[in-house]
Amino acid sequence: MQGLRWLGVALTVGALAFAGCGDEEEPAGSGASGGESTPAATEAPAEKFEASTTLGKIQAKGEITIGVKFDVPPFGVKNPQSGEVEGFDVEMGKAVAAKLGVEPKFIEAISDNRIPFLTDGTADLILSTMTINEERVTQINFSDPYFIARGRVLVPGDSDITGVADLAGKNVCTALGSTYEANLKKQAPEAKLKLVDSYSECLELVQNGAVDAVSTDDVILTGMIIQDETLKLVGDPLTQEPYGAGIKLDETEVTEFVNGVFQELKDSGKWAELHQQWIGKYTGETAEPPTITVDEAVEMVKNN
Ligand code: GLU
């Protein structure tokens, strides 16, 4: 049932993505995540941080601003009925907010503005399907990896493309500011890249035939297939994409705090539960939480 409801949400979001609709009031908790907006209610009292620190300031404000995707089920998608944002990344953000004893405020962070949002203070935290890589670790801090995706190629069901080797001369959509700008230049140098702001645009373009394929993380492409079962994944995984939460550069205390929250989720079995709820039930896979460090994630991505 939950799957069907979620699918309905995803389809509606897809349909309304460019209409700018979607703040109709409906009871919260109608989506699969449940219990929204009560992060601190059932938690033990949060540790109080010094007023002068970043975490202390967030506590004084009573709110943490978290940048997530709004059009990427099952990681971050805005439910147009309830106005709530849902998904695996959103759950990670709710856990951080709950542990701090503040409300999460979710804002949309597309691939290309994730780092600027941290640098200019628009967001306190980014949970937006963001791969840890060598270039990015010089610009922002990352939490320990909380998920590992893989790069794939998605095409219409009747396409002859069977994998990355067939992308030469083809129009391939991916997001501006994503790792796939470089991944595709390396692995499909003759593909014609169509770089867009958001993944819902790639979905539209492949559906209406304006591009031949979409390439990005497997879980994002799976979200597209849930919305349109005529699409399919082809070929072997191209890359490994370890996700980390983005934090402003040199915010060590915030980074350690987020790591503590993620470690608790991993150790308690909650991570596995959330994985099943948001990802496993669509992919049929059970997964273990990642145990690699940020440095190991950087090395993993260098080998892509
Ligand atoms: N994980 C990749 C990245 O961080 C692709 C997904 C995205 O663009 O959000 O660039």
PDB file of N, CA, C and O in Angstrom, residues 158-186:
ATOM      1  N   ASP A 158      12.328   0.661 -25.669  1.00  0.00           N
ATOM      2  CA  ASP A 158      12.575   0.137 -27.023  1.00  0.00           C
ATOM      3  C   ASP A 158      13.927   0.594 -27.590  1.00  0.00           C
ATOM      4  O   ASP A 158      14.197   0.440 -28.781  1.00  0.00           O
ATOM      5  N   SER A 159      14.790   1.159 -26.744  1.00  0.00           N
ATOM      6  CA  SER A 159      16.090   1.661 -27.221  1.00  0.00           C
ATOM      7  C   SER A 159      17.057   0.527 -27.545  1.00  0.00           C
ATOM      8  O   SER A 159      17.020  -0.533 -26.926  1.00  0.00           O
ATOM      9  N   ASP A 160      17.952   0.792 -28.516  1.00  0.00           N
ATOM     10  CA  ASP A 160      18.994  -0.187 -28.857  1.00  0.00           C
ATOM     11  C   ASP A 160      20.244  -0.009 -27.999  1.00  0.00           C
ATOM     12  O   ASP A 160      21.179  -0.808 -28.089  1.00  0.00           O
ATOM     13  N   ILE A 161      20.294   1.055 -27.233  1.00  0.00           N
ATOM     14  CA  ILE A 161      21.474   1.319 -26.398  1.00  0.00           C
ATOM     15  C   ILE A 161      21.562   0.225 -25.329  1.00  0.00           C
ATOM     16  O   ILE A 161      20.585  -0.043 -24.628  1.00  0.00           O
ATOM     17  N   THR A 162      22.736  -0.397 -25.219  1.00  0.00           N
ATOM     18  CA  THR A 162      22.866  -1.490 -24.242  1.00  0.00           C
ATOM     19  C   THR A 162      23.836  -1.156 -23.117  1.00  0.00           C
ATOM     20  O   THR A 162      24.096  -1.973 -22.249  1.00  0.00           O
ATOM     21  N   GLY A 163      24.420   0.043 -23.172  1.00  0.00           N
ATOM     22  CA  GLY A 163      25.353   0.422 -22.108  1.00  0.00           C
ATOM     23  C   GLY A 163      26.129   1.648 -22.516  1.00  0.00           C
ATOM     24  O   GLY A 163      25.874   2.242 -23.579  1.00  0.00           O
ATOM     25  N   VAL A 164      27.082   2.003 -21.687  1.00  0.00           N
ATOM     26  CA  VAL A 164      27.807   3.265 -21.871  1.00  0.00           C
ATOM     27  C   VAL A 164      28.555   3.315 -23.209  1.00  0.00           C
ATOM     28  O   VAL A 164      28.700   4.386 -23.819  1.00  0.00           O
ATOM     29  N   ALA A 165      28.987   2.153 -23.697  1.00  0.00           N
ATOM     30  CA  ALA A 165      29.742   2.119 -24.958  1.00  0.00           C
ATOM     31  C   ALA A 165      28.886   2.553 -26.150  1.00  0.00           C
ATOM     32  O   ALA A 165      29.417   2.987 -27.177  1.00  0.00           O
ATOM     33  N   ASP A 166      27.581   2.442 -26.009  1.00  0.00           N
ATOM     34  CA  ASP A 166      26.691   2.822 -27.119  1.00  0.00           C
ATOM     35  C   ASP A 166      26.287   4.291 -27.079  1.00  0.00           C
ATOM     36  O   ASP A 166      25.450   4.725 -27.879  1.00  0.00           O
ATOM     37  N   LEU A 167      26.847   5.049 -26.152  1.00  0.00           N
ATOM     38  CA  LEU A 167      26.389   6.448 -26.019  1.00  0.00           C
ATOM     39  C   LEU A 167      27.082   7.412 -26.994  1.00  0.00           C
ATOM     40  O   LEU A 167      26.697   8.571 -27.095  1.00  0.00           O
ATOM     41  N   ALA A 168      28.089   6.953 -27.720  1.00  0.00           N
ATOM     42  CA  ALA A 168      28.792   7.829 -28.679  1.00  0.00           C
ATOM     43  C   ALA A 168      27.782   8.410 -29.674  1.00  0.00           C
ATOM     44  O   ALA A 168      26.969   7.675 -30.258  1.00  0.00           O
ATOM     45  N   GLY A 169      27.817   9.733 -29.820  1.00  0.00           N
ATOM     46  CA  GLY A 169      26.930  10.403 -30.766  1.00  0.00           C
ATOM     47  C   GLY A 169      25.496  10.561 -30.275  1.00  0.00           C
ATOM     48  O   GLY A 169      24.659  11.163 -30.948  1.00  0.00           O
ATOM     49  N   LYS A 170      25.185  10.029 -29.094  1.00  0.00           N
ATOM     50  CA  LYS A 170      23.810  10.106 -28.569  1.00  0.00           C
ATOM     51  C   LYS A 170      23.661  11.307 -27.643  1.00  0.00           C
ATOM     52  O   LYS A 170      24.623  11.779 -27.040  1.00  0.00           O
ATOM     53  N   ASN A 171      22.433  11.774 -27.522  1.00  0.00           N
ATOM     54  CA  ASN A 171      22.120  12.853 -26.582  1.00  0.00           C
ATOM     55  C   ASN A 171      21.851  12.234 -25.216  1.00  0.00           C
ATOM     56  O   ASN A 171      20.961  11.392 -25.078  1.00  0.00           O
ATOM     57  N   VAL A 172      22.639  12.665 -24.242  1.00  0.00           N
ATOM     58  CA  VAL A 172      22.543  12.064 -22.902  1.00  0.00           C
ATOM     59  C   VAL A 172      22.327  13.167 -21.873  1.00  0.00           C
ATOM     60  O   VAL A 172      23.097  14.125 -21.803  1.00  0.00           O
ATOM     61  N   CYS A 173      21.285  13.001 -21.082  1.00  0.00           N
ATOM     62  CA  CYS A 173      20.949  14.018 -20.073  1.00  0.00           C
ATOM     63  C   CYS A 173      21.556  13.670 -18.717  1.00  0.00           C
ATOM     64  O   CYS A 173      21.539  12.510 -18.295  1.00  0.00           O
ATOM     65  N   THR A 174      22.081  14.685 -18.056  1.00  0.00           N
ATOM     66  CA  THR A 174      22.457  14.566 -16.650  1.00  0.00           C
ATOM     67  C   THR A 174      22.403  15.964 -16.022  1.00  0.00           C
ATOM     68  O   THR A 174      22.113  16.940 -16.716  1.00  0.00           O
ATOM     69  N   ALA A 175      22.669  16.027 -14.714  1.00  0.00           N
ATOM     70  CA  ALA A 175      22.508  17.322 -14.031  1.00  0.00           C
ATOM     71  C   ALA A 175      23.795  18.128 -14.034  1.00  0.00           C
ATOM     72  O   ALA A 175      24.887  17.590 -13.802  1.00  0.00           O
ATOM     73  N   LEU A 176      23.618  19.405 -14.262  1.00  0.00           N
ATOM     74  CA  LEU A 176      24.700  20.375 -14.149  1.00  0.00           C
ATOM     75  C   LEU A 176      25.240  20.321 -12.711  1.00  0.00           C
ATOM     76  O   LEU A 176      24.457  20.282 -11.757  1.00  0.00           O
ATOM     77  N   GLY A 177      26.562  20.316 -12.599  1.00  0.00           N
ATOM     78  CA  GLY A 177      27.145  20.309 -11.251  1.00  0.00           C
ATOM     79  C   GLY A 177      27.172  18.940 -10.613  1.00  0.00           C
ATOM     80  O   GLY A 177      27.522  18.812  -9.439  1.00  0.00           O
ATOM     81  N   SER A 178      26.802  17.903 -11.379  1.00  0.00           N
ATOM     82  CA  SER A 178      26.862  16.553 -10.819  1.00  0.00           C
ATOM     83  C   SER A 178      28.169  15.890 -11.243  1.00  0.00           C
ATOM     84  O   SER A 178      28.852  16.360 -12.159  1.00  0.00           O
ATOM     85  N   THR A 179      28.484  14.788 -10.611  1.00  0.00           N
ATOM     86  CA  THR A 179      29.709  14.058 -10.951  1.00  0.00           C
ATOM     87  C   THR A 179      29.648  13.493 -12.372  1.00  0.00           C
ATOM     88  O   THR A 179      30.686  13.131 -12.928  1.00  0.00           O
ATOM     89  N   TYR A 180      28.453  13.410 -12.930  1.00  0.00           N
ATOM     90  CA  TYR A 180      28.315  12.799 -14.267  1.00  0.00           C
ATOM     91  C   TYR A 180      28.799  13.702 -15.389  1.00  0.00           C
ATOM     92  O   TYR A 180      29.043  13.213 -16.502  1.00  0.00           O
ATOM     93  N   GLU A 181      28.975  14.982 -15.120  1.00  0.00           N
ATOM     94  CA  GLU A 181      29.626  15.827 -16.134  1.00  0.00           C
ATOM     95  C   GLU A 181      30.983  15.210 -16.448  1.00  0.00           C
ATOM     96  O   GLU A 181      31.345  15.016 -17.604  1.00  0.00           O
ATOM     97  N   ALA A 182      31.750  14.893 -15.396  1.00  0.00           N
ATOM     98  CA  ALA A 182      33.088  14.314 -15.594  1.00  0.00           C
ATOM     99  C   ALA A 182      33.004  12.816 -15.910  1.00  0.00           C
ATOM    100  O   ALA A 182      33.713  12.326 -16.790  1.00  0.00           O
ATOM    101  N   ASN A 183      32.130  12.101 -15.214  1.00  0.00           N
ATOM    102  CA  ASN A 183      32.022  10.650 -15.443  1.00  0.00           C
ATOM    103  C   ASN A 183      31.755  10.356 -16.916  1.00  0.00           C
ATOM    104  O   ASN A 183      32.343   9.457 -17.515  1.00  0.00           O
ATOM    105  N   LEU A 184      30.835  11.125 -17.507  1.00  0.00           N
ATOM    106  CA  LEU A 184      30.449  10.842 -18.894  1.00  0.00           C
ATOM    107  C   LEU A 184      31.514  11.324 -19.869  1.00  0.00           C
ATOM    108  O   LEU A 184      31.755  10.677 -20.893  1.00  0.00           O
ATOM    109  N   LYS A 185      32.170  12.444 -19.538  1.00  0.00           N
ATOM    110  CA  LYS A 185      33.248  12.906 -20.432  1.00  0.00           C
ATOM    111  C   LYS A 185      34.338  11.839 -20.507  1.00  0.00           C
ATOM    112  O   LYS A 185      34.959  11.626 -21.530  1.00  0.00           O
ATOM    113  N   LYS A 186      34.566  11.157 -19.374  1.00  0.00           N
ATOM    114  CA  LYS A 186      35.600  10.119 -19.330  1.00  0.00           C
ATOM    115  C   LYS A 186      35.109   8.815 -19.991  1.00  0.00           C
ATOM    116  O   LYS A 186      35.809   8.228 -20.806  1.00  0.00           O
TER     117      LYS A 186
END
